[in-house]
């Protein structure tokens, strides 16, 4: 054997169990978004600007990996489009955080497993299994457990307007796991991040300049930390692992964001955590274990 022969580079082989753990770890990081978002909102930045900067650093790093080959363009445009919609939807999530508790915004956001199953059914013809619907029901039950019946007025309206966030996140889960088989993990991440920035750019253009750029070095550090901790690193992990288990289990595993946000609201913002919140976290963990993985589609060969 020649010692000069190059060793082949292989993508990591993930079992359904390790892929589920990877998606769960990524979503714990996603669940930390409210910590950074509230700090930046308090610093005077607009919701659109926060979203733009969150994804801009990742988009800049991943831009060279955008797929240009003719046979990959259709899948690339699908993911770019889903990224554009997710970026726009994410603004509604941040707007809700300005007037509601982290747990209540998380309640609405945790409806995305339902939308993920429905969109996978409609767009990818993946008929949900009974276990998938059962896991989805557990996530909804967990969200309803922490529902505050006293929400009214502007607060309830902001929660309703935040619905685009879970719908668009569900869409990108389905596109990522089912509809872009020709793309590699880094190509998927590049398309998704660039799409988010494109979607947020018009909203940023309408933002007051005083609410766009950070005012001091500390705010820049918060933005950098948010970009790494809640976007680039977990998005790469999610992009690699989610296609291994399909949209149903990816959405169920992603529901770990709810207990993460509950814990964050308690530790960072002094929000109450009681028996309902603990029970809700247990239901989310049960949902992750209940929903079965679905094998991803294989890339078509010429």
CSV table of C-alpha atoms in Angstrom, one decimal:
chain,number,residue,atom,x,y,z
A,1,UNK,CA,0.0,0.0,0.0
A,2,UNK,CA,1.4,3.4,-0.9
A,3,UNK,CA,1.9,5.8,2.0
A,4,UNK,CA,1.3,8.7,-0.4
A,5,UNK,CA,-2.3,7.7,-1.1
A,6,UNK,CA,-4.7,10.3,0.4
A,7,UNK,CA,-7.2,9.2,3.0
A,8,UNK,CA,-10.8,9.6,1.9
A,9,UNK,CA,-12.9,12.1,3.8
A,10,UNK,CA,-16.1,10.7,5.0
A,11,UNK,CA,-19.1,12.4,6.5
A,12,UNK,CA,-19.8,11.3,10.1
A,13,UNK,CA,-22.1,8.3,10.3
A,14,UNK,CA,-24.9,9.0,12.8
A,15,UNK,CA,-27.2,6.4,14.2
A,16,UNK,CA,-30.8,7.5,14.9
A,17,UNK,CA,-30.0,7.7,18.6
A,18,UNK,CA,-26.9,9.9,18.1
A,19,UNK,CA,-28.6,12.0,15.5
A,20,UNK,CA,-31.5,12.6,18.0
A,21,UNK,CA,-29.0,13.6,20.7
A,22,UNK,CA,-27.3,16.0,18.3
A,23,UNK,CA,-30.6,17.6,17.3
A,24,UNK,CA,-31.6,17.9,21.0
A,25,UNK,CA,-28.3,19.5,21.8
A,26,UNK,CA,-28.6,22.0,18.9
A,27,UNK,CA,-32.2,22.9,20.1
A,28,UNK,CA,-31.0,23.5,23.6
A,29,UNK,CA,-28.8,26.2,22.1
A,30,UNK,CA,-31.7,27.5,20.0
A,31,UNK,CA,-33.6,27.8,23.3
A,32,UNK,CA,-31.1,30.3,24.6
A,33,UNK,CA,-32.1,32.9,22.0
A,34,UNK,CA,-34.4,34.7,24.4
A,35,UNK,CA,-31.5,35.5,26.8
A,36,UNK,CA,-29.6,37.3,24.1
A,37,UNK,CA,-32.7,38.8,22.4
A,38,UNK,CA,-33.9,40.4,25.6
A,39,UNK,CA,-30.5,41.9,26.4
A,40,UNK,CA,-30.3,43.3,22.9
A,41,UNK,CA,-33.9,44.6,22.9
A,42,UNK,CA,-33.1,46.3,26.2
A,43,UNK,CA,-30.0,47.9,24.5
A,44,UNK,CA,-32.3,49.5,22.0
A,45,UNK,CA,-31.9,47.3,19.0
A,46,UNK,CA,-34.9,46.4,16.8
A,47,UNK,CA,-36.2,42.9,16.4
A,48,UNK,CA,-35.3,42.9,12.7
A,49,UNK,CA,-31.7,44.0,13.4
A,50,UNK,CA,-31.2,41.3,16.0
A,51,UNK,CA,-32.4,38.7,13.6
A,52,UNK,CA,-30.2,40.1,10.8
A,53,UNK,CA,-27.0,40.1,12.9
A,54,UNK,CA,-27.8,36.6,14.3
A,55,UNK,CA,-27.7,35.1,10.8
A,56,UNK,CA,-25.4,37.5,9.0
A,57,UNK,CA,-22.2,36.1,10.6
A,58,UNK,CA,-23.1,32.6,9.7
A,59,UNK,CA,-24.2,33.6,6.2
A,60,UNK,CA,-20.9,35.3,5.6
A,61,UNK,CA,-18.9,32.3,6.8
A,62,UNK,CA,-21.0,29.8,4.8
A,63,UNK,CA,-21.4,31.9,1.6
A,64,UNK,CA,-18.5,30.2,-0.2
A,65,UNK,CA,-20.3,26.9,0.2
A,66,UNK,CA,-23.4,27.9,-1.8
A,67,UNK,CA,-24.0,25.2,-4.4
A,68,UNK,CA,-23.6,26.4,-8.0
A,69,UNK,CA,-23.9,23.1,-9.9
A,70,UNK,CA,-26.8,23.0,-12.2
A,71,UNK,CA,-28.2,19.7,-10.8
A,72,UNK,CA,-28.3,21.3,-7.3
A,73,UNK,CA,-30.0,24.6,-8.1
A,74,UNK,CA,-33.6,23.4,-7.6
A,75,UNK,CA,-32.8,22.1,-4.1
A,76,UNK,CA,-30.8,25.2,-3.3
A,77,UNK,CA,-33.6,27.6,-4.3
A,78,UNK,CA,-36.0,25.5,-2.2
A,79,UNK,CA,-33.9,26.0,0.9
A,80,UNK,CA,-33.1,29.6,0.1
A,81,UNK,CA,-36.9,30.3,-0.1
A,82,UNK,CA,-37.5,28.5,3.2
A,83,UNK,CA,-34.7,30.5,4.8
A,84,UNK,CA,-36.2,33.8,3.6
A,85,UNK,CA,-39.5,32.9,5.1
A,86,UNK,CA,-37.9,31.7,8.4
A,87,UNK,CA,-36.0,35.0,8.7
A,88,UNK,CA,-39.2,37.0,8.3
A,89,UNK,CA,-41.1,34.7,10.8
A,90,UNK,CA,-38.3,35.0,13.4
A,91,UNK,CA,-39.0,38.8,13.7
A,92,UNK,CA,-42.5,38.0,15.0
A,93,UNK,CA,-41.0,35.8,17.6
A,94,UNK,CA,-38.7,38.6,18.8
A,95,UNK,CA,-41.6,41.1,18.8
A,96,UNK,CA,-43.6,38.8,21.1
A,97,UNK,CA,-40.7,38.6,23.5
A,98,UNK,CA,-40.9,42.4,24.1
A,99,UNK,CA,-44.3,42.1,25.7
A,100,UNK,CA,-44.6,38.5,26.9
A,101,UNK,CA,-42.8,36.1,29.2
A,102,UNK,CA,-40.2,33.7,27.7
A,103,UNK,CA,-42.4,30.7,28.7
A,104,UNK,CA,-45.5,32.1,27.0
A,105,UNK,CA,-43.7,32.9,23.8
A,106,UNK,CA,-42.3,29.4,24.0
A,107,UNK,CA,-45.8,28.0,24.3
A,108,UNK,CA,-46.8,29.4,20.9
A,109,UNK,CA,-43.4,28.4,19.3
A,110,UNK,CA,-43.8,24.8,20.5
A,111,UNK,CA,-46.7,24.3,18.1
A,112,UNK,CA,-44.2,23.8,15.3
A,113,UNK,CA,-44.1,20.0,15.6
A,114,UNK,CA,-47.8,20.0,14.5
A,115,UNK,CA,-47.0,22.1,11.5
A,116,UNK,CA,-43.9,20.0,10.7
A,117,UNK,CA,-46.0,16.8,10.6
A,118,UNK,CA,-48.7,18.5,8.4
A,119,UNK,CA,-46.1,20.1,6.0
A,120,UNK,CA,-44.2,16.8,5.7
A,121,UNK,CA,-47.5,15.2,4.8
A,122,UNK,CA,-48.4,17.8,2.3
A,123,UNK,CA,-45.0,18.5,0.7
A,124,UNK,CA,-43.1,15.3,1.1
A,125,UNK,CA,-46.0,12.8,1.2
A,126,UNK,CA,-44.8,11.4,4.5
A,127,UNK,CA,-48.0,10.1,6.2
A,128,UNK,CA,-47.6,10.7,10.0
A,129,UNK,CA,-47.6,7.6,12.1
A,130,UNK,CA,-49.7,7.1,15.2
A,131,UNK,CA,-46.6,7.5,17.3
A,132,UNK,CA,-45.8,10.8,15.6
A,133,UNK,CA,-49.2,12.2,16.3
A,134,UNK,CA,-48.9,11.0,19.8
A,135,UNK,CA,-45.6,12.8,20.3
A,136,UNK,CA,-47.1,15.9,18.8
A,137,UNK,CA,-50.0,15.7,21.2
A,138,UNK,CA,-47.6,15.5,24.1
A,139,UNK,CA,-45.8,18.6,23.0
A,140,UNK,CA,-49.1,20.5,22.7
A,141,UNK,CA,-50.1,19.2,26.1
A,142,UNK,CA,-46.8,20.5,27.5
A,143,UNK,CA,-47.4,23.9,26.0
A,144,UNK,CA,-51.0,24.1,27.3
A,145,UNK,CA,-49.8,23.2,30.8
A,146,UNK,CA,-48.0,26.5,31.1
A,147,UNK,CA,-50.6,28.6,29.5
A,148,UNK,CA,-51.5,31.7,31.4
A,149,UNK,CA,-55.3,32.3,31.1
A,150,UNK,CA,-54.8,35.9,32.2
A,151,UNK,CA,-53.2,36.9,28.9
A,152,UNK,CA,-55.3,39.5,27.1
A,153,UNK,CA,-55.1,42.7,25.0
A,154,UNK,CA,-51.9,43.6,23.3
A,155,UNK,CA,-50.1,40.6,24.8
A,156,UNK,CA,-52.5,38.0,23.4
A,157,UNK,CA,-52.4,39.8,20.0
A,158,UNK,CA,-48.6,39.6,20.0
A,159,UNK,CA,-48.8,35.9,20.7
A,160,UNK,CA,-51.1,35.4,17.8
A,161,UNK,CA,-48.8,37.4,15.5
A,162,UNK,CA,-45.9,35.2,16.5
A,163,UNK,CA,-47.4,32.2,14.8
A,164,UNK,CA,-45.4,32.7,11.6
A,165,UNK,CA,-42.3,31.8,13.6
A,166,UNK,CA,-43.3,28.1,14.3
A,167,UNK,CA,-44.9,27.7,10.9
A,168,UNK,CA,-41.7,28.8,9.1
A,169,UNK,CA,-39.4,26.8,11.3
A,170,UNK,CA,-41.6,23.8,10.6
A,171,UNK,CA,-41.3,24.5,6.9
A,172,UNK,CA,-37.5,24.7,6.9
A,173,UNK,CA,-37.4,21.4,8.9
A,174,UNK,CA,-39.3,19.7,6.1
A,175,UNK,CA,-37.3,21.2,3.3
A,176,UNK,CA,-34.0,20.4,5.1
A,177,UNK,CA,-34.9,16.8,5.9
A,178,UNK,CA,-37.0,15.8,2.9
A,179,UNK,CA,-36.8,18.1,-0.1
A,180,UNK,CA,-33.1,18.8,-0.6
A,181,UNK,CA,-31.4,15.4,-1.0
A,182,UNK,CA,-28.8,16.6,-3.5
A,183,UNK,CA,-27.2,19.1,-1.1
A,184,UNK,CA,-24.4,18.4,1.4
A,185,UNK,CA,-24.8,19.5,5.0
A,186,UNK,CA,-22.6,22.6,4.5
A,187,UNK,CA,-24.5,23.5,1.3
A,188,UNK,CA,-27.8,23.2,3.2
A,189,UNK,CA,-26.5,25.4,6.0
A,190,UNK,CA,-25.2,28.0,3.5
A,191,UNK,CA,-28.6,28.2,1.6
A,192,UNK,CA,-30.6,28.4,4.9
A,193,UNK,CA,-28.4,31.2,6.4
A,194,UNK,CA,-28.2,33.3,3.2
A,195,UNK,CA,-31.9,32.9,2.8
A,196,UNK,CA,-32.6,34.2,6.3
A,197,UNK,CA,-30.4,37.3,5.7
A,198,UNK,CA,-32.1,38.0,2.4
A,199,UNK,CA,-35.5,37.8,4.1
A,200,UNK,CA,-34.5,40.1,6.9
A,201,UNK,CA,-32.7,42.7,4.7
A,202,UNK,CA,-35.8,44.6,3.6
A,203,UNK,CA,-37.1,44.8,7.2
A,204,UNK,CA,-33.7,46.1,8.3
A,205,UNK,CA,-33.7,48.7,5.6
A,206,UNK,CA,-36.9,50.1,7.1
A,207,UNK,CA,-35.4,50.2,10.6
A,208,UNK,CA,-34.4,53.4,12.3
A,209,UNK,CA,-30.6,53.6,12.0
A,210,UNK,CA,-30.3,54.2,15.8
A,211,UNK,CA,-32.0,50.8,16.4
A,212,UNK,CA,-29.8,49.0,13.8
A,213,UNK,CA,-26.2,49.3,14.9
A,214,UNK,CA,-25.0,48.4,18.4
A,215,UNK,CA,-24.2,51.4,20.5
A,216,UNK,CA,-21.1,50.0,22.3
A,217,UNK,CA,-18.6,47.2,22.4
A,218,UNK,CA,-20.5,45.2,25.0
A,219,UNK,CA,-23.5,44.9,22.6
A,220,UNK,CA,-21.2,43.8,19.8
A,221,UNK,CA,-19.9,41.0,22.1
A,222,UNK,CA,-23.5,39.9,22.8
A,223,UNK,CA,-24.2,39.8,19.1
A,224,UNK,CA,-21.1,37.8,18.4
A,225,UNK,CA,-21.9,35.3,21.2
A,226,UNK,CA,-25.5,35.0,20.0
A,227,UNK,CA,-24.3,34.3,16.4
A,228,UNK,CA,-22.0,31.5,17.5
A,229,UNK,CA,-24.0,29.9,20.4
A,230,UNK,CA,-27.5,30.1,18.8
A,231,UNK,CA,-26.9,30.1,15.1
A,232,UNK,CA,-23.6,28.9,13.4
A,233,UNK,CA,-22.6,26.0,15.7
A,234,UNK,CA,-26.1,24.6,16.5
A,235,UNK,CA,-27.3,25.2,12.9
A,236,UNK,CA,-24.4,23.1,11.6
A,237,UNK,CA,-25.1,20.4,14.1
A,238,UNK,CA,-28.8,20.4,13.3
A,239,UNK,CA,-28.2,20.4,9.5
A,240,UNK,CA,-26.0,17.3,9.7
A,241,UNK,CA,-28.2,15.4,12.1
A,242,UNK,CA,-31.8,16.2,11.2
A,243,UNK,CA,-31.9,14.5,7.8
A,244,UNK,CA,-30.9,11.2,9.5
A,245,UNK,CA,-34.1,11.1,11.5
A,246,UNK,CA,-36.7,12.9,9.4
A,247,UNK,CA,-39.0,15.8,10.2
A,248,UNK,CA,-41.2,14.1,12.9
A,249,UNK,CA,-38.5,13.2,15.3
A,250,UNK,CA,-36.5,16.3,14.5
A,251,UNK,CA,-39.5,18.4,15.5
A,252,UNK,CA,-40.1,16.3,18.6
A,253,UNK,CA,-36.5,16.5,19.7
A,254,UNK,CA,-36.5,20.2,19.0
A,255,UNK,CA,-39.3,20.6,21.6
A,256,UNK,CA,-36.5,20.5,24.2
A,257,UNK,CA,-36.5,24.2,23.6
A,258,UNK,CA,-39.5,24.5,25.8
A,259,UNK,CA,-37.9,23.3,29.1
A,260,UNK,CA,-34.8,25.2,28.1
A,261,UNK,CA,-36.8,28.4,27.8
A,262,UNK,CA,-38.6,27.7,31.1
A,263,UNK,CA,-35.3,27.2,32.9
A,264,UNK,CA,-33.9,30.4,31.2
A,265,UNK,CA,-36.9,32.4,32.2
A,266,UNK,CA,-36.5,31.3,35.8
A,267,UNK,CA,-32.7,31.7,36.1
A,268,UNK,CA,-32.2,34.9,34.0
A,269,UNK,CA,-35.5,36.7,34.3
A,270,UNK,CA,-37.1,35.6,37.6
A,271,UNK,CA,-40.1,33.9,36.0
A,272,UNK,CA,-42.0,31.4,38.1
A,273,UNK,CA,-41.3,27.7,37.7
A,274,UNK,CA,-43.8,25.3,39.4
A,275,UNK,CA,-45.3,21.9,39.1
A,276,UNK,CA,-46.9,22.7,35.7
A,277,UNK,CA,-43.6,23.7,34.2
A,278,UNK,CA,-41.8,20.6,35.5
A,279,UNK,CA,-44.6,18.4,34.2
A,280,UNK,CA,-44.4,20.1,30.8
A,281,UNK,CA,-40.7,19.4,30.6
A,282,UNK,CA,-41.4,15.7,31.3
A,283,UNK,CA,-44.0,15.6,28.6
A,284,UNK,CA,-41.5,17.0,26.1
A,285,UNK,CA,-38.9,14.4,27.0
A,286,UNK,CA,-41.5,11.7,26.5
A,287,UNK,CA,-42.4,13.1,23.1
A,288,UNK,CA,-38.8,12.9,22.0
A,289,UNK,CA,-38.6,9.2,22.9
A,290,UNK,CA,-42.0,8.4,21.4
A,291,UNK,CA,-41.7,9.8,17.8
A,292,UNK,CA,-39.9,7.3,15.5
A,293,UNK,CA,-37.1,8.3,13.1
A,294,UNK,CA,-37.8,8.3,9.4
A,295,UNK,CA,-35.1,7.5,7.0
A,296,UNK,CA,-34.1,10.4,4.7
A,297,UNK,CA,-34.6,10.2,1.0
A,298,UNK,CA,-31.5,9.1,-0.9
A,299,UNK,CA,-30.0,11.5,-3.5
A,300,UNK,CA,-31.0,10.6,-7.0
A,301,UNK,CA,-28.1,9.4,-9.2
A,302,UNK,CA,-27.7,10.1,-12.8
